[in-house]
Coordinates of C-alpha atoms in Angstrom, one line a residue:
X98 CA 223.9 209.0 -18.5
X99 CA 224.5 212.3 -16.6
X100 CA 224.9 210.3 -13.4
X101 CA 227.6 208.2 -15.0
X102 CA 229.5 211.2 -16.2
X103 CA 229.2 212.8 -12.7
X104 CA 230.6 209.7 -11.0
X105 CA 233.5 209.6 -13.5
X106 CA 234.3 213.3 -12.9
X107 CA 234.3 212.8 -9.1
X108 CA 236.6 209.7 -9.4
X109 CA 239.0 211.7 -11.7
X110 CA 239.2 214.6 -9.2
X111 CA 239.9 212.2 -6.3
X112 CA 242.7 210.4 -8.3
X113 CA 244.3 213.7 -9.2
X114 CA 244.3 214.9 -5.6
X115 CA 245.7 211.6 -4.4
X116 CA 248.5 211.6 -7.0
X117 CA 252.2 212.5 -6.4
X118 CA 251.5 215.8 -8.2
X119 CA 250.2 217.0 -4.9
X120 CA 253.2 216.2 -2.6
X121 CA 252.2 218.5 0.2
X122 CA 248.7 217.4 0.6
X123 CA 247.5 216.5 4.1
X124 CA 244.7 214.4 5.5
X125 CA 242.2 217.0 6.7
X126 CA 240.3 214.7 9.0
X127 CA 241.4 215.4 12.6
X128 CA 241.8 212.7 15.2
X129 CA 238.9 212.9 17.6
X130 CA 239.4 213.4 21.3
X131 CA 237.5 210.9 23.4
X132 CA 236.9 210.4 27.1
X133 CA 240.0 208.6 28.2
X134 CA 239.0 205.8 30.6
X135 CA 241.0 203.5 32.7
X136 CA 241.4 199.8 32.4
X137 CA 240.0 198.0 35.4
X138 CA 240.6 194.4 36.5
X139 CA 238.3 192.6 38.9
X140 CA 238.8 189.0 40.2
X141 CA 235.7 187.0 41.2
X142 CA 235.5 183.4 42.5
X143 CA 232.0 181.8 42.4
X144 CA 230.5 179.9 45.3
X145 CA 226.9 178.7 45.1
X146 CA 226.3 178.8 48.9
X147 CA 228.0 182.0 49.9
X148 CA 228.2 184.1 46.8
X149 CA 231.0 185.8 44.8
X150 CA 234.2 185.8 46.8
X151 CA 232.1 184.4 49.6
X152 CA 230.5 187.8 50.4
X153 CA 229.3 189.3 47.1
X154 CA 231.5 192.5 47.3
X155 CA 230.3 195.7 45.7
X156 CA 232.1 196.6 42.5
X157 CA 232.6 200.3 41.6
X158 CA 233.7 201.4 38.1
X159 CA 233.6 204.7 36.1
X160 CA 231.6 205.2 33.0
X161 CA 233.8 204.5 30.0
X162 CA 236.1 202.1 31.8
X163 CA 237.3 199.0 30.1
X164 CA 236.7 196.2 32.7
X165 CA 238.4 192.8 32.7
X166 CA 236.7 190.3 35.0
X167 CA 238.9 187.3 36.0
X168 CA 236.4 184.4 36.8
X169 CA 236.8 181.0 38.4
X170 CA 234.6 178.5 40.2
X171 CA 235.4 177.9 43.8
X172 CA 232.9 175.1 44.3
X173 CA 233.4 173.1 41.1
X174 CA 229.9 174.1 39.9
X175 CA 228.9 175.9 36.7
X176 CA 228.6 179.7 37.0
X177 CA 228.2 182.8 34.8
X178 CA 228.9 186.5 35.3
X179 CA 226.1 188.9 34.3
X180 CA 225.7 192.7 34.8
X181 CA 222.0 193.6 34.7
X182 CA 222.3 196.7 32.5
X183 CA 218.6 196.8 31.6
X184 CA 217.6 196.3 35.3
X185 CA 215.0 193.6 34.5
X186 CA 216.0 191.7 37.7
X187 CA 218.4 188.7 38.0
X188 CA 216.9 185.5 36.7
X189 CA 217.8 181.9 36.0
X190 CA 219.2 181.0 32.6
X191 CA 220.5 177.6 31.7
X192 CA 222.5 179.0 28.8
X193 CA 224.4 181.4 31.1
X194 CA 223.1 184.6 29.5
X195 CA 219.7 186.3 29.5
X196 CA 217.7 185.7 26.3
X197 CA 218.0 188.2 23.5
X198 CA 217.2 191.0 22.9
X199 CA 219.2 192.1 26.0
X200 CA 221.7 194.8 26.9
X201 CA 223.3 192.9 29.8
X202 CA 227.0 192.2 29.9
X203 CA 227.4 188.4 30.1
X204 CA 230.5 186.2 30.2
X205 CA 228.7 182.9 29.3
X206 CA 229.2 179.7 31.3
X207 CA 232.3 178.6 33.0
X208 CA 233.0 175.6 35.3
X209 CA 235.8 174.3 37.5
X210 CA 236.9 172.3 34.4
X211 CA 237.3 175.4 32.3
X212 CA 240.7 176.7 31.4
X213 CA 241.6 179.2 34.2
X214 CA 241.5 182.0 34.5
X215 CA 238.4 182.7 32.4
X216 CA 238.7 186.3 31.3
X217 CA 235.8 188.4 30.3
X218 CA 236.2 192.0 29.1
X219 CA 233.6 194.7 28.4
X220 CA 233.3 198.5 28.3
X221 CA 231.1 200.4 30.7
X222 CA 229.1 202.1 28.0
X223 CA 225.9 202.6 30.0
X224 CA 224.8 205.5 32.2
X225 CA 226.1 206.0 35.7
X226 CA 223.9 204.5 38.4
X227 CA 223.3 201.5 40.7
X228 CA 223.2 198.0 39.0
X229 CA 223.7 194.4 40.1
X230 CA 225.9 191.6 38.9
X231 CA 224.9 188.0 39.4
X232 CA 225.3 184.4 38.3
X233 CA 222.5 183.3 36.0
X234 CA 222.7 179.7 37.5
X235 CA 222.4 181.0 41.1
X236 CA 220.7 184.4 40.9
X237 CA 219.5 184.4 44.5
X238 CA 222.7 183.7 46.3
X239 CA 225.4 185.0 43.9
X240 CA 224.4 188.7 43.5
X241 CA 226.1 192.0 44.3
X242 CA 226.0 195.7 43.7
X243 CA 227.7 197.1 40.5
X244 CA 228.1 200.8 40.8
X245 CA 228.9 203.1 37.8
X246 CA 230.3 206.5 38.7
X247 CA 230.2 209.4 36.3
X248 CA 233.6 210.2 34.8
X249 CA 235.5 213.0 36.5
X250 CA 237.2 216.0 34.9
X251 CA 239.6 214.9 32.2
X252 CA 241.0 216.1 28.9
X253 CA 241.6 214.7 25.4
X254 CA 244.4 215.2 23.0
X255 CA 244.0 215.2 19.2
X256 CA 245.7 216.4 16.1
X257 CA 244.5 218.2 12.9
X258 CA 245.6 217.0 10.4
X259 CA 246.5 213.6 11.9
X260 CA 248.5 212.6 8.8
X261 CA 251.1 214.7 6.9
X262 CA 253.1 214.2 3.7
X263 CA 256.4 216.0 3.9
X264 CA 259.2 216.4 1.3
X265 CA 262.8 215.7 2.3
X266 CA 264.4 218.9 3.6
X267 CA 261.1 220.7 4.4
X268 CA 258.8 221.0 7.3
X269 CA 255.0 220.7 8.0
X270 CA 252.6 221.6 10.7
X271 CA 249.8 219.9 12.6
X272 CA 247.6 221.6 15.2
X273 CA 247.5 219.8 18.6
X274 CA 244.1 220.3 20.3
X275 CA 243.6 219.7 24.0
X276 CA 239.9 219.5 24.8
X277 CA 238.3 219.8 28.2
X278 CA 236.1 216.8 29.2
X279 CA 233.7 216.9 32.0
X280 CA 234.6 220.5 32.8
X281 CA 238.3 219.9 33.2
X282 CA 240.3 223.1 33.6
X283 CA 244.1 223.4 34.0
X284 CA 247.5 223.5 32.4
X285 CA 248.6 220.6 30.1
X286 CA 252.2 220.1 29.1
X287 CA 252.9 218.8 25.6
X288 CA 255.8 216.6 24.6
X289 CA 256.7 214.4 21.6
X290 CA 258.4 211.1 21.2
X291 CA 261.1 210.2 18.7
X292 CA 259.6 209.1 15.4
X293 CA 258.9 205.4 14.8
X294 CA 260.9 204.1 13.0
X295 CA 263.7 206.3 14.2
X296 CA 264.5 209.3 12.1
X297 CA 266.4 212.7 12.4
X298 CA 263.2 214.8 12.5
X299 CA 263.0 217.7 14.9
X300 CA 259.8 219.0 16.4
X301 CA 258.5 222.0 18.3
X302 CA 255.3 223.5 19.8
X303 CA 254.3 227.1 19.3
X304 CA 252.7 227.1 22.8
X305 CA 253.7 224.9 25.7
X306 CA 252.2 224.3 28.2
X307 CA 248.6 225.1 27.1
X308 CA 245.9 226.4 29.4
X309 CA 242.6 224.5 28.9
X310 CA 239.4 226.3 29.9
X311 CA 236.4 224.5 31.4
X312 CA 234.4 223.1 28.5
X313 CA 236.7 224.5 25.9
X314 CA 239.9 223.8 24.0
X315 CA 243.5 224.9 23.8
X316 CA 245.7 224.7 20.7
X317 CA 249.4 224.6 19.9
X318 CA 251.0 224.5 16.5
X319 CA 253.2 221.4 16.2
X320 CA 256.0 221.8 13.6
X321 CA 257.9 218.8 12.2
X322 CA 261.2 219.4 10.3
X323 CA 262.5 216.7 8.0
X324 CA 266.2 216.8 7.1
X325 CA 267.1 216.1 3.5
X326 CA 268.9 213.0 4.7
X327 CA 265.7 211.4 6.0
X328 CA 264.9 208.2 4.2
X329 CA 261.5 208.2 2.3
X330 CA 258.8 206.2 4.0
X331 CA 256.2 206.1 6.7
X332 CA 256.8 207.4 10.2
X333 CA 254.7 208.2 13.3
X334 CA 255.3 210.7 16.2
X335 CA 253.4 210.4 19.5
X336 CA 252.4 213.7 21.0
X337 CA 251.6 213.4 24.7
X338 CA 249.6 215.9 26.9
X339 CA 250.0 215.5 30.7
X340 CA 249.3 217.3 34.0
X341 CA 250.1 216.2 37.5
X342 CA 247.6 213.3 37.5
X343 CA 246.7 212.4 33.9
X344 CA 248.4 211.7 30.6
X345 CA 246.9 211.2 27.1
X346 CA 248.3 211.2 23.6
X347 CA 247.7 211.3 20.0
X348 CA 249.7 210.0 17.0
X349 CA 250.7 212.1 14.0
X350 CA 251.5 209.9 11.0
X351 CA 254.1 211.1 8.4
X352 CA 254.9 210.1 4.9
X353 CA 258.3 211.4 3.8
X354 CA 258.8 211.7 0.1
X355 CA 261.9 212.4 -2.0
X356 CA 262.4 214.7 -5.0
X357 CA 262.4 212.6 -8.2
X358 CA 261.8 212.8 -11.9
X359 CA 259.9 210.8 -14.6
X360 CA 261.0 210.0 -18.1
X361 CA 258.7 209.1 -21.1
X362 CA 259.2 208.6 -24.8
X363 CA 256.6 210.2 -27.2
X364 CA 255.8 208.4 -29.4
X365 CA 256.6 205.1 -27.6
X366 CA 256.9 203.2 -30.9
X367 CA 258.6 204.2 -34.2
X368 CA 258.7 202.8 -37.7
X369 CA 261.8 203.7 -39.8
X370 CA 262.4 202.4 -43.3
X371 CA 265.8 201.2 -44.2
X372 CA 268.0 204.0 -45.3
X373 CA 265.9 206.6 -43.5
X374 CA 265.7 208.1 -40.0
X375 CA 263.1 209.1 -37.5
X376 CA 262.8 211.0 -34.2
X377 CA 261.0 210.6 -30.9
X378 CA 260.8 213.1 -28.0
X379 CA 262.1 212.2 -24.6
X380 CA 260.4 214.2 -21.9
X381 CA 261.7 214.5 -18.3
X382 CA 259.4 215.9 -15.7
X383 CA 260.1 217.1 -12.1
X384 CA 258.4 215.1 -9.3
X385 CA 258.1 216.4 -5.7
X386 CA 260.1 219.5 -6.5
X387 CA 263.1 217.8 -8.2
X388 CA 265.5 220.1 -10.0
X389 CA 268.8 219.1 -11.5
X390 CA 270.8 217.8 -14.5
X391 CA 269.8 214.5 -16.0
X392 CA 272.2 212.7 -18.4
X393 CA 270.6 210.6 -21.1
X394 CA 272.0 207.3 -22.5
X395 CA 270.5 204.6 -24.8
X396 CA 270.9 200.9 -25.4
X397 CA 269.7 198.7 -28.2
X398 CA 268.4 195.1 -27.9
X399 CA 270.7 194.3 -30.8
X400 CA 273.1 196.3 -32.9
X401 CA 272.0 198.2 -36.0
X402 CA 270.4 201.6 -36.0
X403 CA 272.3 204.7 -34.9
X404 CA 271.0 206.6 -31.9
X405 CA 271.7 210.3 -31.1
X406 CA 270.4 212.6 -28.4
X407 CA 270.0 216.4 -28.9
X408 CA 270.9 217.4 -26.2
X409 CA 272.4 214.4 -24.3
X410 CA 272.1 216.2 -21.0
X411 CA 269.2 218.4 -19.8
X412 CA 268.5 220.6 -16.8
X413 CA 265.1 219.7 -15.3
X414 CA 263.4 222.7 -13.7
X415 CA 261.6 222.4 -10.3
X416 CA 258.0 221.4 -10.9
X417 CA 258.5 221.6 -14.7
X418 CA 259.5 219.6 -17.7
X419 CA 262.1 219.6 -20.4
X420 CA 262.6 217.5 -23.6
X421 CA 265.4 216.0 -25.7
X422 CA 265.1 214.7 -29.2
X423 CA 266.3 211.1 -29.9
X424 CA 267.2 210.6 -33.6
X425 CA 267.2 207.1 -35.0
X426 CA 269.0 206.4 -38.2
X427 CA 268.6 203.2 -40.2
X428 CA 270.9 204.3 -43.0
X429 CA 274.1 202.5 -43.8
X430 CA 277.3 204.6 -43.9
X431 CA 280.1 204.3 -46.4
X432 CA 280.1 202.9 -49.9
X433 CA 280.5 199.2 -48.9
X434 CA 278.8 199.2 -45.4
X435 CA 276.3 196.6 -44.4
X436 CA 272.7 198.0 -44.4
X437 CA 270.7 198.1 -41.2
X438 CA 268.8 194.8 -40.9
X439 CA 265.0 194.9 -41.0
X440 CA 263.2 193.8 -37.9
X441 CA 262.1 194.9 -34.4
X442 CA 264.4 196.6 -31.9
X443 CA 263.9 197.7 -28.3
X444 CA 265.5 201.0 -27.4
X445 CA 266.0 201.7 -23.7
X446 CA 266.5 205.3 -22.8
X447 CA 268.0 205.9 -19.4
X448 CA 268.0 209.2 -17.4
X449 CA 270.5 209.5 -14.6
X450 CA 270.9 212.2 -11.9
X451 CA 273.1 211.1 -9.0
X452 CA 271.5 208.1 -7.4
X453 CA 268.2 208.6 -9.3
X454 CA 267.9 206.4 -12.4
X455 CA 264.8 206.0 -14.5
X456 CA 264.2 204.5 -18.0
X457 CA 261.7 204.6 -20.8
X458 CA 261.5 202.2 -23.7
X459 CA 260.9 202.8 -27.4
X460 CA 259.7 200.0 -29.7
X461 CA 261.6 200.5 -33.0
X462 CA 260.7 198.7 -36.3
X463 CA 263.0 198.9 -39.3
X464 CA 261.2 198.1 -42.5
X465 CA 261.8 197.9 -46.2
X466 CA 261.9 201.2 -48.1
X467 CA 260.3 202.1 -51.5
X468 CA 262.5 203.4 -54.3
X469 CA 265.9 202.5 -55.7
X470 CA 267.8 204.5 -53.1
X471 CA 267.0 202.0 -50.5
X472 CA 268.0 198.8 -52.5
X473 CA 271.1 196.9 -51.5
X474 CA 274.3 197.8 -53.3
X475 CA 274.4 194.5 -55.3
X476 CA 270.9 195.0 -56.6
X477 CA 271.7 198.5 -57.7
X478 CA 274.8 197.4 -59.5
X479 CA 272.9 194.5 -61.2
X480 CA 270.2 196.9 -62.3
X481 CA 272.8 199.3 -63.8
X482 CA 274.4 196.4 -65.7
X483 CA 271.1 195.2 -67.1
X484 CA 270.2 198.8 -68.2
X485 CA 273.6 199.2 -69.9
X486 CA 273.1 195.9 -71.8
X487 CA 269.7 197.0 -72.9
X488 CA 271.1 200.2 -74.2
X489 CA 273.9 198.5 -76.1
X490 CA 271.5 196.0 -77.6
X491 CA 269.3 198.8 -78.8
X492 CA 272.1 200.7 -80.4
X493 CA 273.3 197.5 -82.2
X494 CA 269.8 196.9 -83.5
X495 CA 269.5 200.4 -84.8
X496 CA 272.8 200.3 -86.6
X497 CA 272.0 197.0 -88.3
X498 CA 268.7 198.4 -89.6
X499 CA 270.3 201.5 -91.2
X500 CA 270.8 201.1 -95.0
X501 CA 274.3 200.9 -96.3
X502 CA 275.7 203.9 -98.2
X503 CA 277.2 203.4 -101.7
X504 CA 280.6 204.9 -102.3

């Protein structure tokens, strides 16, 4: 039982933190810098008798590279491309790839009848060193050296936080971190692209360029200013770090929110007897720092009860709440007016502030009342007449029963 309460408590906390009541929250997980590798493309044509490209050329790549191999058969025979990662020697395989378990990179079979070019892509995610590539159908003639070099000095670019929520008209910050990779050392210049989709945001760096020490990091505070006219929504800004030979980037995601307000009725349902009245409280609350005057109006699903606000216009404070009382009268007015009909009504309460419009609904039920005061006029008159007749009849009866006086 304690575990269930603990899980519910954790879920409640998470829902509160993720709610609009925390408009300036940020995602605290930073983007992680990685070794930025190149994309390499290699073209190989298979020949059974003479080897790949007729001379089995050596292939040199860098650890971390993404390699795309463009494959075709030059002799109309079936071939496959395999990098012997686990160094267990090239061997024949009728399926095209070594049997599992195996760490080799393998394209599978292709022939001259295959749709050309056959493209096979893989990441050089194994250690630097000397390997071989070969054809599993012809491992003795179609085999060449596959050389993996260690990555050279480089740098990575990341942001913390990588996601921001910003209110219209305000600004927020993310720290741009440039990390030395493989003992990179040098100056890196930072720049930012216009937001996507386009917006009117302005950006700036506290330090630019940054000097990155070998094996260390350099930081710059990245400020994003959002004009009040920026449309609410999701945006992204690309921050690029570059030097004379390399360029890497990170993306800062933005969610722009607008000041707003909420409106509720408490209670949300009301029972009012004919001839009586009732009240409900209309509460308006600031959302995302909203402050301003909100005008209140009401509409009924059908005519009948009288509705009155007190007051009809309220000033909502920033990050606060304010209330107005809605009075509902089901009493008829005037000596000969029609009483309010019994039944169900829907009251729509609307709050308006400039272009912001929100509504709350009140379920209203007008029922019969107890006591004479709530009876229809005709019934009251009929009752009075009946009472008068009874009184007269009683008087006549008493007079007839009295003895006559002799004169």
